[in-house]
N, CA, C and O atoms as a MOPAC input file, in Angstrom:
PM7 MOZYME 1SCF
protein

 N      9.92600 1     2.82900 1    20.83900 1
 C     10.10900 1     3.07800 1    19.42100 1
 C     10.29600 1     4.57200 1    19.22500 1
 O      9.54200 1     5.37200 1    19.78000 1
 N     11.26900 1     4.94400 1    18.45900 1
 C     11.57500 1     6.33900 1    18.23300 1
 C     11.26500 1     6.77500 1    16.80200 1
 O     11.85300 1     7.73400 1    16.30200 1
 N     10.35300 1     6.08100 1    16.15100 1
 C      9.83700 1     6.52000 1    14.86000 1
 C      8.66600 1     7.44000 1    15.13100 1
 O      7.90000 1     7.21200 1    16.06700 1
 N      8.51900 1     8.47000 1    14.32800 1
 C      7.34800 1     9.30900 1    14.51100 1
 C      6.11700 1     8.53300 1    14.05700 1
 O      6.18100 1     7.76800 1    13.09400 1
 N      5.02500 1     8.72300 1    14.73300 1
 C      3.79200 1     8.05000 1    14.36600 1
 C      3.70400 1     6.64600 1    14.92900 1
 O      4.55500 1     6.21100 1    15.70500 1
 N      2.65800 1     5.94800 1    14.52400 1
 C      2.39100 1     4.58800 1    14.99900 1
 C      2.76900 1     3.60700 1    13.90000 1
 O      2.14100 1     3.58400 1    12.84200 1
 N      3.79300 1     2.79600 1    14.14600 1
 C      4.28400 1     1.88000 1    13.11800 1
 C      4.48300 1     0.48500 1    13.68500 1
 O      4.98500 1     0.31200 1    14.79600 1
 N      4.07700 1    -0.51100 1    12.89300 1
 C      4.29800 1    -1.90500 1    13.25600 1
 C      5.58300 1    -2.39800 1    12.62400 1
 O      5.98500 1    -1.95100 1    11.54900 1
 N      6.21600 1    -3.32900 1    13.31500 1
 C      7.40800 1    -3.98400 1    12.78200 1
 C      7.08500 1    -5.47300 1    12.69200 1
 O      6.75600 1    -6.10800 1    13.69400 1
 N      7.18100 1    -6.01800 1    11.48900 1
 C      6.92100 1    -7.44400 1    11.28000 1
 C      8.20500 1    -8.23800 1    11.49700 1
 O      9.29900 1    -7.78400 1    11.16000 1
 N      8.05400 1    -9.42400 1    12.06100 1
 C      9.20300 1   -10.30400 1    12.23900 1
 C      9.51300 1   -10.99800 1    10.90700 1
 O      8.63600 1   -11.16000 1    10.05900 1
 N     10.74600 1   -11.39300 1    10.74700 1
 C     11.17400 1   -12.13000 1     9.56200 1
 C     11.42800 1   -13.57500 1     9.99900 1
 O     12.16300 1   -13.82200 1    10.95500 1
 N     10.82300 1   -14.50600 1     9.30100 1
 C     10.88500 1   -15.91400 1     9.66900 1
 C     11.78700 1   -16.69200 1     8.71700 1
 O     12.21400 1   -16.18200 1     7.68100 1
 N     12.06000 1   -17.91200 1     9.08500 1
 C     12.83600 1   -18.87900 1     8.30600 1
 C     14.30900 1   -18.50900 1     8.19100 1
 O     14.99100 1   -18.94000 1     7.26100 1
 N     14.79400 1   -17.71500 1     9.13000 1
 C     16.22500 1   -17.53000 1     9.33800 1
 C     16.43400 1   -17.65400 1    10.84400 1
 O     15.50300 1   -17.44700 1    11.62300 1
 N     17.64000 1   -17.98700 1    11.24700 1
 C     17.89000 1   -18.16800 1    12.67300 1
 C     17.98400 1   -16.81200 1    13.36900 1
 O     18.19300 1   -15.78500 1    12.72400 1
 N     17.82700 1   -16.82400 1    14.67500 1
 C     17.98600 1   -15.59100 1    15.44600 1
 C     19.39100 1   -15.02400 1    15.27800 1
 O     19.56900 1   -13.80700 1    15.22000 1
 N     20.38600 1   -15.90000 1    15.20000 1
 C     21.76300 1   -15.44700 1    15.00700 1
 C     21.91800 1   -14.75600 1    13.64900 1
 O     22.56100 1   -13.71000 1    13.56200 1
 N     21.34100 1   -15.32500 1    12.59800 1
 C     21.38800 1   -14.69600 1    11.28100 1
 C     20.68200 1   -13.34200 1    11.30900 1
 O     21.16800 1   -12.35900 1    10.75100 1
 N     19.52300 1   -13.31300 1    11.97200 1
 C     18.76000 1   -12.07400 1    12.07000 1
 C     19.55200 1   -10.99200 1    12.79300 1
 O     19.56000 1    -9.84100 1    12.35800 1
 N     20.20700 1   -11.33800 1    13.87300 1
 C     20.98900 1   -10.36100 1    14.63400 1
 C     22.19400 1    -9.86000 1    13.83100 1
 O     22.54000 1    -8.68100 1    13.90800 1
 N     22.82900 1   -10.74100 1    13.06800 1
 C     23.94900 1   -10.31100 1    12.21900 1
 C     23.47100 1    -9.34900 1    11.13700 1
 O     24.13000 1    -8.34800 1    10.85600 1
 N     22.33500 1    -9.64900 1    10.53400 1
 C     21.77800 1    -8.76300 1     9.51000 1
 C     21.44400 1    -7.40900 1    10.11900 1
 O     21.75000 1    -6.37000 1     9.53600 1
 N     20.82100 1    -7.41900 1    11.28300 1
 C     20.45100 1    -6.15800 1    11.93100 1
 C     21.68800 1    -5.34600 1    12.31500 1
 O     21.68200 1    -4.12200 1    12.18900 1
 N     22.72400 1    -5.99500 1    12.77000 1
 C     23.96300 1    -5.28000 1    13.10700 1
 C     24.57700 1    -4.66500 1    11.84500 1
 O     25.07300 1    -3.53900 1    11.87300 1
 N     24.54000 1    -5.40400 1    10.75700 1
 C     25.05600 1    -4.91400 1     9.48400 1
 C     24.25900 1    -3.69300 1     9.01100 1
 O     24.83500 1    -2.69100 1     8.58600 1
 N     22.93200 1    -3.78900 1     9.08900 1
 C     22.08800 1    -2.67300 1     8.69600 1
 C     22.28300 1    -1.47100 1     9.61400 1
 O     22.25900 1    -0.32800 1     9.15800 1
 N     22.47700 1    -1.73000 1    10.92000 1
 C     22.72200 1    -0.63400 1    11.86000 1
 C     23.97300 1     0.13900 1    11.46300 1
 O     23.99900 1     1.36600 1    11.56200 1
 N     24.99400 1    -0.55600 1    11.02000 1
 C     26.20300 1     0.10600 1    10.54800 1
 C     25.91800 1     1.00200 1     9.35300 1
 O     26.44600 1     2.11100 1     9.26000 1
 N     25.08400 1     0.52200 1     8.44100 1
 C     24.69700 1     1.33500 1     7.29200 1
 C     23.93400 1     2.58400 1     7.70600 1
 O     24.14400 1     3.66100 1     7.14800 1
 N     23.05100 1     2.43800 1     8.68100 1
 C     22.28100 1     3.58200 1     9.18200 1
 C     23.21600 1     4.60600 1     9.81500 1
 O     23.09700 1     5.80300 1     9.55000 1
 N     24.13300 1     4.14900 1    10.64000 1
 C     25.07100 1     5.06600 1    11.29600 1
 C     25.91600 1     5.81200 1    10.26500 1
 O     26.12400 1     7.01900 1    10.39500 1
 N     26.40100 1     5.11500 1     9.25200 1
 C     27.19500 1     5.76900 1     8.20700 1
 C     26.36000 1     6.81100 1     7.46700 1
 O     26.83200 1     7.91600 1     7.19900 1
 N     25.11800 1     6.45500 1     7.13800 1
 C     24.25300 1     7.39500 1     6.42900 1
 C     24.02400 1     8.64700 1     7.27500 1
 O     24.16300 1     9.76700 1     6.78400 1
 N     23.67400 1     8.45600 1     8.53700 1
 C     23.36900 1     9.59800 1     9.40500 1
 C     24.59200 1    10.49800 1     9.60400 1
 O     24.45600 1    11.71500 1     9.72600 1
 N     25.76600 1     9.90700 1     9.63700 1
 C     26.98700 1    10.69200 1     9.80800 1
 C     27.33000 1    11.47400 1     8.54600 1
 O     27.69600 1    12.64700 1     8.61500 1
 N     27.21100 1    10.82900 1     7.41000 1
 C     27.68800 1    11.41300 1     6.16200 1
 C     26.63200 1    12.14000 1     5.33700 1
 O     26.97000 1    12.94800 1     4.47200 1
 N     25.36300 1    11.86100 1     5.59800 1
 C     24.30100 1    12.45300 1     4.76900 1
 C     23.18100 1    12.97900 1     5.66000 1
 O     21.99700 1    12.75900 1     5.40200 1
 N     23.58600 1    13.67500 1     6.70600 1
 C     22.64600 1    14.22200 1     7.68100 1
 C     21.53400 1    14.98600 1     6.96200 1
 O     21.77100 1    15.68400 1     5.97600 1
 N     20.34100 1    14.83600 1     7.47300 1
 C     19.13700 1    15.51500 1     6.96300 1
 C     18.64300 1    14.97200 1     5.63200 1
 O     17.71200 1    15.53700 1     5.05700 1
 N     19.23500 1    13.88900 1     5.11800 1
 C     18.75000 1    13.30000 1     3.87000 1
 C     17.93500 1    12.04500 1     4.16900 1
 O     18.28000 1    11.26200 1     5.05500 1
 N     16.86600 1    11.86800 1     3.42900 1
 C     16.03400 1    10.66700 1     3.54800 1
 C     16.79100 1     9.47000 1     2.97700 1
 O     17.57700 1     9.61000 1     2.03900 1
 N     16.54500 1     8.28400 1     3.55500 1
 C     17.14800 1     7.05900 1     3.02700 1
 C     16.16100 1     5.91100 1     3.13300 1
 O     15.21000 1     5.94600 1     3.91400 1
 N     16.41300 1     4.90600 1     2.33300 1
 C     15.62000 1     3.67800 1     2.34600 1
 C     16.58600 1     2.50000 1     2.27200 1
 O     17.79800 1     2.68100 1     2.15700 1
 N     16.04100 1     1.31000 1     2.33800 1
 C     16.88600 1     0.12500 1     2.17300 1
 C     17.59500 1     0.17500 1     0.82800 1
 O     18.76500 1    -0.19500 1     0.73300 1
 N     16.91000 1     0.62400 1    -0.20500 1
 C     17.53500 1     0.71500 1    -1.53200 1
 C     18.76500 1     1.60600 1    -1.51800 1
 O     19.75500 1     1.32000 1    -2.19200 1
 N     18.70100 1     2.68800 1    -0.74800 1
 C     19.85600 1     3.58900 1    -0.67500 1
 C     21.03000 1     2.92800 1     0.02700 1
 O     22.18300 1     3.11800 1    -0.36200 1
 N     20.73500 1     2.14700 1     1.06800 1
 C     21.79900 1     1.51000 1     1.85000 1
 C     22.34200 1     0.25100 1     1.19300 1
 O     23.55100 1     0.02200 1     1.19400 1
 N     21.46100 1    -0.56500 1     0.63500 1
 C     21.86600 1    -1.90300 1     0.18700 1
 C     21.48300 1    -2.21800 1    -1.24900 1
 O     21.51500 1    -3.38100 1    -1.65200 1
 N     21.12800 1    -1.22800 1    -2.01500 1
 C     20.80400 1    -1.42300 1    -3.42100 1
 C     21.85000 1    -0.74100 1    -4.28700 1
 O     22.91700 1    -0.36500 1    -3.80200 1
 N     21.54600 1    -0.58300 1    -5.55700 1
 C     22.47500 1     0.09100 1    -6.47200 1
 C     23.82700 1    -0.60300 1    -6.49700 1
 O     23.91500 1    -1.80200 1    -6.76300 1
 N     24.88100 1     0.15800 1    -6.21900 1
 C     26.23500 1    -0.41100 1    -6.21100 1
 C     26.41200 1    -1.47000 1    -5.12500 1
 O     27.30800 1    -2.30900 1    -5.22100 1
 N     25.57400 1    -1.44000 1    -4.10200 1
 C     25.65400 1    -2.40800 1    -3.00100 1
 C     24.68400 1    -3.57700 1    -3.18900 1
 O     24.38400 1    -4.29400 1    -2.23400 1
 N     24.19900 1    -3.76900 1    -4.40200 1
 C     23.20400 1    -4.80200 1    -4.66200 1
 C     23.71600 1    -6.21400 1    -4.42200 1
 O     22.95000 1    -7.07100 1    -3.98100 1
 N     24.97100 1    -6.48000 1    -4.69600 1
 C     25.51000 1    -7.83500 1    -4.54000 1
 C     25.77800 1    -8.09500 1    -3.05900 1
 O     26.70300 1    -7.53400 1    -2.47200 1
 N     24.96000 1    -8.94600 1    -2.47600 1
 C     25.00300 1    -9.18300 1    -1.03400 1
 C     25.95200 1   -10.31100 1    -0.64500 1
 O     26.05800 1   -10.62700 1     0.54000 1
 N     26.64800 1   -10.93200 1    -1.60200 1
 C     27.59200 1   -11.99100 1    -1.27100 1
 C     28.63000 1   -11.42400 1    -0.29800 1
 O     29.09600 1   -10.29500 1    -0.45400 1
 N     28.97500 1   -12.21700 1     0.69100 1
 C     29.96500 1   -11.79300 1     1.67500 1
 C     29.38900 1   -10.92000 1     2.77200 1
 O     30.12600 1   -10.43400 1     3.62900 1
 N     28.07200 1   -10.71300 1     2.75500 1
 C     27.41500 1    -9.95000 1     3.81800 1
 C     26.36100 1   -10.83500 1     4.47000 1
 O     25.94600 1   -11.83600 1     3.88500 1
 N     25.92600 1   -10.48000 1     5.66700 1
 C     24.86900 1   -11.26900 1     6.31000 1
 C     23.55500 1   -11.26700 1     5.52600 1
 O     22.73400 1   -12.16600 1     5.70900 1
 N     23.34100 1   -10.27500 1     4.66000 1
 C     22.09500 1   -10.18900 1     3.89700 1
 C     21.92000 1   -11.34400 1     2.92200 1
 O     20.79700 1   -11.62000 1     2.49900 1
 N     22.99100 1   -12.01800 1     2.55900 1
 C     22.88800 1   -13.12300 1     1.60800 1
 C     21.94100 1   -14.20800 1     2.11700 1
 O     21.35000 1   -14.93900 1     1.32200 1
 N     21.79500 1   -14.31500 1     3.43600 1
 C     20.88200 1   -15.31300 1     4.00800 1
 C     19.44000 1   -15.05900 1     3.57000 1
 O     18.66800 1   -16.00100 1     3.39300 1
 N     19.07900 1   -13.79200 1     3.39500 1
 C     17.72000 1   -13.47400 1     2.94400 1
 C     17.52500 1   -13.88800 1     1.49000 1
 O     16.46300 1   -14.39200 1     1.12300 1
 N     18.53500 1   -13.67900 1     0.67100 1
 C     18.44500 1   -14.13200 1    -0.71200 1
 C     18.37500 1   -15.65700 1    -0.76200 1
 O     17.56300 1   -16.21800 1    -1.49800 1
 N     19.21900 1   -16.32300 1     0.01400 1
 C     19.22100 1   -17.79500 1     0.04200 1
 C     17.85400 1   -18.33300 1     0.46300 1
 O     17.39800 1   -19.35300 1    -0.05300 1
 N     17.21600 1   -17.65700 1     1.38500 1
 C     15.88500 1   -18.06900 1     1.85500 1
 C     14.87000 1   -18.06300 1     0.71100 1
 O     13.98200 1   -18.91400 1     0.66500 1
 N     14.99600 1   -17.11600 1    -0.20300 1
 C     14.00500 1   -16.92600 1    -1.25600 1
 C     14.47300 1   -17.34300 1    -2.64500 1
 O     13.73000 1   -17.15900 1    -3.60900 1
 N     15.66000 1   -17.88900 1    -2.78500 1
 C     16.26400 1   -18.09900 1    -4.10700 1
 C     15.45200 1   -18.97400 1    -5.05000 1
 O     15.62400 1   -18.87600 1    -6.26500 1
 N     14.57700 1   -19.82100 1    -4.53400 1
 C     13.79100 1   -20.69300 1    -5.40400 1
 C     12.48400 1   -20.04700 1    -5.87500 1
 O     11.72800 1   -20.65300 1    -6.63400 1
 N     12.22300 1   -18.82800 1    -5.42800 1
 C     11.00900 1   -18.12500 1    -5.82900 1
 C     11.26400 1   -17.33700 1    -7.11400 1
 O     12.39400 1   -16.94500 1    -7.40800 1
 N     10.20100 1   -17.11700 1    -7.86100 1
 C     10.31300 1   -16.32200 1    -9.07800 1
 C     10.73700 1   -14.88100 1    -8.77200 1
 O     11.49000 1   -14.27400 1    -9.53400 1
 N     10.25000 1   -14.34400 1    -7.65900 1
 C     10.56700 1   -12.96300 1    -7.27400 1
 C     11.53000 1   -12.93800 1    -6.08200 1
 O     11.31300 1   -12.20600 1    -5.11600 1
 N     12.58400 1   -13.73600 1    -6.15800 1
 C     13.49900 1   -13.91900 1    -5.03000 1
 C     14.15800 1   -12.61600 1    -4.56900 1
 O     14.29200 1   -12.38300 1    -3.36700 1
 N     14.56200 1   -11.78000 1    -5.50200 1
 C     15.23100 1   -10.53400 1    -5.12900 1
 C     14.25600 1    -9.60600 1    -4.43300 1
 O     14.59100 1    -8.99500 1    -3.41900 1
 N     13.05300 1    -9.49800 1    -4.97100 1
 C     12.03200 1    -8.65200 1    -4.34800 1
 C     11.68700 1    -9.16400 1    -2.95100 1
 O     11.58800 1    -8.37500 1    -2.01100 1
 N     11.50400 1   -10.46900 1    -2.80700 1
 C     11.16100 1   -11.05100 1    -1.50900 1
 C     12.26600 1   -10.84000 1    -0.48800 1
 O     11.99000 1   -10.52600 1     0.67000 1
 N     13.51800 1   -11.00900 1    -0.90800 1
 C     14.65000 1   -10.77000 1    -0.00300 1
 C     14.69200 1    -9.30100 1     0.40600 1
 O     14.98700 1    -8.98500 1     1.55800 1
 N     14.40100 1    -8.40900 1    -0.52700 1
 C     14.37300 1    -6.98500 1    -0.22400 1
 C     13.27800 1    -6.61800 1     0.75600 1
 O     13.47500 1    -5.76000 1     1.61700 1
 N     12.13200 1    -7.25400 1     0.63500 1
 C     11.03400 1    -7.00300 1     1.58000 1
 C     11.44700 1    -7.42700 1     2.97800 1
 O     11.23900 1    -6.68500 1     3.93900 1
 N     12.03000 1    -8.61300 1     3.10200 1
 C     12.52200 1    -9.06100 1     4.42000 1
 C     13.56400 1    -8.09100 1     4.97100 1
 O     13.51700 1    -7.73500 1     6.14900 1
 N     14.49400 1    -7.66400 1     4.13500 1
 C     15.52800 1    -6.72800 1     4.58500 1
 C     14.90300 1    -5.41000 1     5.01400 1
 O     15.36500 1    -4.78400 1     5.96800 1
 N     13.85900 1    -4.98700 1     4.31900 1
 C     13.15600 1    -3.76700 1     4.70000 1
 C     12.52600 1    -3.86300 1     6.07300 1
 O     12.57000 1    -2.90800 1     6.84900 1
 N     11.93700 1    -5.02000 1     6.38200 1
 C     11.35900 1    -5.21800 1     7.72200 1
 C     12.45100 1    -5.21900 1     8.78800 1
 O     12.25600 1    -4.68600 1     9.88000 1
 N     13.58200 1    -5.80900 1     8.47600 1
 C     14.68300 1    -5.81400 1     9.44200 1
 C     15.26400 1    -4.40900 1     9.62500 1
 O     15.65100 1    -4.04000 1    10.73300 1
 N     15.32500 1    -3.63000 1     8.54900 1
 C     15.76900 1    -2.24400 1     8.67900 1
 C     14.79600 1    -1.46000 1     9.55700 1
 O     15.22400 1    -0.66900 1    10.39700 1
 N     13.50800 1    -1.67000 1     9.37200 1
 C     12.51200 1    -0.98300 1    10.20100 1
 C     12.68500 1    -1.35800 1    11.66600 1
 O     12.53400 1    -0.50900 1    12.54500 1
 N     12.99900 1    -2.62100 1    11.93600 1
 C     13.25800 1    -3.05300 1    13.31500 1
 C     14.48300 1    -2.34700 1    13.87500 1
 O     14.47400 1    -1.90200 1    15.02300 1
 N     15.53800 1    -2.24200 1    13.07100 1
 C     16.76000 1    -1.55200 1    13.49300 1
 C     16.45100 1    -0.09800 1    13.84400 1
 O     16.87700 1     0.39800 1    14.88700 1
 N     15.71400 1     0.57500 1    12.97500 1
 C     15.36400 1     1.97700 1    13.20200 1
 C     14.50900 1     2.11400 1    14.46500 1
 O     14.71400 1     3.03400 1    15.25800 1
 N     13.57200 1     1.21700 1    14.64700 1
 C     12.67600 1     1.31900 1    15.80400 1
 C     13.39700 1     1.03600 1    17.11800 1
 O     12.96900 1     1.50800 1    18.17100 1
 N     14.48500 1     0.27000 1    17.06600 1
 C     15.25600 1    -0.04200 1    18.27400 1
 C     16.34800 1     0.98600 1    18.55700 1
 O     16.93400 1     0.97900 1    19.64000 1
 N     16.62600 1     1.85800 1    17.61100 1
 C     17.66900 1     2.86600 1    17.76500 1
 C     17.26200 1     3.87800 1    18.83300 1
 O     16.08000 1     4.19700 1    18.96400 1
 N     18.22200 1     4.37900 1    19.59000 1
 C     17.92500 1     5.36000 1    20.63300 1
 C     17.58600 1     6.72900 1    20.05000 1
 O     16.96600 1     7.55800 1    20.71700 1
 N     17.99000 1     6.95700 1    18.82100 1
 C     17.70200 1     8.23200 1    18.17400 1
 C     16.28300 1     8.21400 1    17.61300 1
 O     15.64700 1     7.16300 1    17.53600 1
 N     15.80000 1     9.39000 1    17.22400 1
 C     14.46100 1     9.48800 1    16.65500 1
 C     14.56700 1     9.69400 1    15.15300 1
 O     15.41800 1    10.44300 1    14.67400 1
 N     13.70000 1     9.02500 1    14.42500 1
 C     13.67100 1     9.11800 1    12.97700 1
 C     12.27400 1     9.49800 1    12.51300 1
 O     11.27500 1     9.06100 1    13.08500 1
 N     12.21700 1    10.31300 1    11.47700 1
 C     10.97800 1    10.54600 1    10.76600 1
 C     10.84600 1     9.43300 1     9.74100 1
 O     11.83400 1     8.80800 1     9.35500 1
 N      9.62900 1     9.19400 1     9.31000 1
 C      9.42900 1     8.18400 1     8.28700 1
 C      8.30900 1     8.61100 1     7.35400 1
 O      7.39500 1     9.33800 1     7.74200 1
 N      8.39900 1     8.14800 1     6.12600 1
 C      7.35500 1     8.41300 1     5.14300 1
 C      7.39100 1     7.29900 1     4.10500 1
 O      8.37900 1     6.57600 1     3.98100 1
 N      6.31000 1     7.17900 1     3.37300 1
 C      6.26300 1     6.25500 1     2.25000 1
 C      6.23100 1     7.08300 1     0.98000 1
 O      5.41900 1     7.99500 1     0.82400 1
 N      7.13400 1     6.73900 1     0.08400 1
 C      7.23900 1     7.45700 1    -1.18600 1
 C      7.41100 1     6.42700 1    -2.28700 1
 O      8.36400 1     5.64700 1    -2.26300 1
 N      6.51200 1     6.41400 1    -3.24200 1
 C      6.55200 1     5.44100 1    -4.34100 1
 C      6.61400 1     4.01600 1    -3.80600 1
 O      7.39100 1     3.19500 1    -4.29300 1
 N      5.79800 1     3.73100 1    -2.81100 1
 C      5.69100 1     2.41500 1    -2.17500 1
 C      6.93200 1     1.99600 1    -1.40100 1
 O      7.05700 1     0.83000 1    -1.02500 1
 N      7.84500 1     2.91800 1    -1.15600 1
 C      9.08700 1     2.60900 1    -0.44400 1
 C      9.10000 1     3.35700 1     0.87900 1
 O      8.81400 1     4.55400 1     0.92000 1
 N      9.43300 1     2.65600 1     1.96400 1
 C      9.55800 1     3.27200 1     3.28300 1
 C     10.88600 1     4.00500 1     3.34800 1
 O     11.93700 1     3.43300 1     3.05700 1
 N     10.83300 1     5.27300 1     3.73200 1
 C     12.02900 1     6.08900 1     3.86300 1
 C     12.13600 1     6.60600 1     5.29100 1
 O     11.13900 1     6.73500 1     6.00200 1
 N     13.36400 1     6.89600 1     5.69200 1
 C     13.64800 1     7.36200 1     7.04400 1
 C     14.56700 1     8.57200 1     6.98300 1
 O     15.32000 1     8.75400 1     6.02600 1
 N     14.49100 1     9.38900 1     8.01900 1
 C     15.43200 1    10.49200 1     8.17300 1
 C     15.64900 1    10.72300 1     9.66100 1
 O     14.70300 1    10.81900 1    10.44300 1
 N     16.90700 1    10.80800 1    10.02200 1
 C     17.28500 1    11.03800 1    11.41500 1
 C     16.90400 1    12.46400 1    11.80200 1
 O     17.17500 1    13.41200 1    11.06500 1
 N     16.27100 1    12.60500 1    12.96800 1
 C     15.95400 1    13.90800 1    13.53000 1
 C     17.07400 1    14.23000 1    14.49400 1
 O     17.12500 1    13.66400 1    15.58600 1
 N     17.97500 1    15.12800 1    14.11700 1
 C     19.18700 1    15.46200 1    14.85900 1
 C     18.87300 1    16.05600 1    16.21800 1
 O     17.82400 1    16.66500 1    16.43100 1
 N     19.81900 1    15.85900 1    17.13900 1
 C     19.76300 1    16.51500 1    18.43700 1
 C     18.84700 1    15.87400 1    19.45000 1
 O     18.34400 1    16.55700 1    20.34200 1
 N     18.61400 1    14.56800 1    19.33700 1
 C     17.67100 1    13.93700 1    20.26000 1
 C     18.24800 1    12.75900 1    21.02100 1
 O     17.49300 1    11.94300 1    21.55000 1
 N     19.55400 1    12.65200 1    21.08700 1
 C     20.14300 1    11.55000 1    21.86300 1
 C     20.26700 1    11.96800 1    23.30600 1
 O     20.73900 1    11.19100 1    24.13500 1

């Protein structure tokens, strides 16, 4: 794990391994784009997949929404699962990332020059 500090990564259940791997690959692409274009800036799942990118139709992330769609807090629950998958992506990355919690949100920042 290349996150600073001691961090646990929770597994996400009730989706297939294939769905999970597609979601992680999709999130990895978002991380790579962020690190290339916004070096030294902190990011969270909200930065990568929220705001203008909130509509997950046509992306692998829709599986997380489908998993929770019958719950009252379906969007929040899908976001929590996506956050755990993003943390897994970051922890599996060969690069090193700093991490912090700000306003109950996990944020990451790439530490340059460590590949």
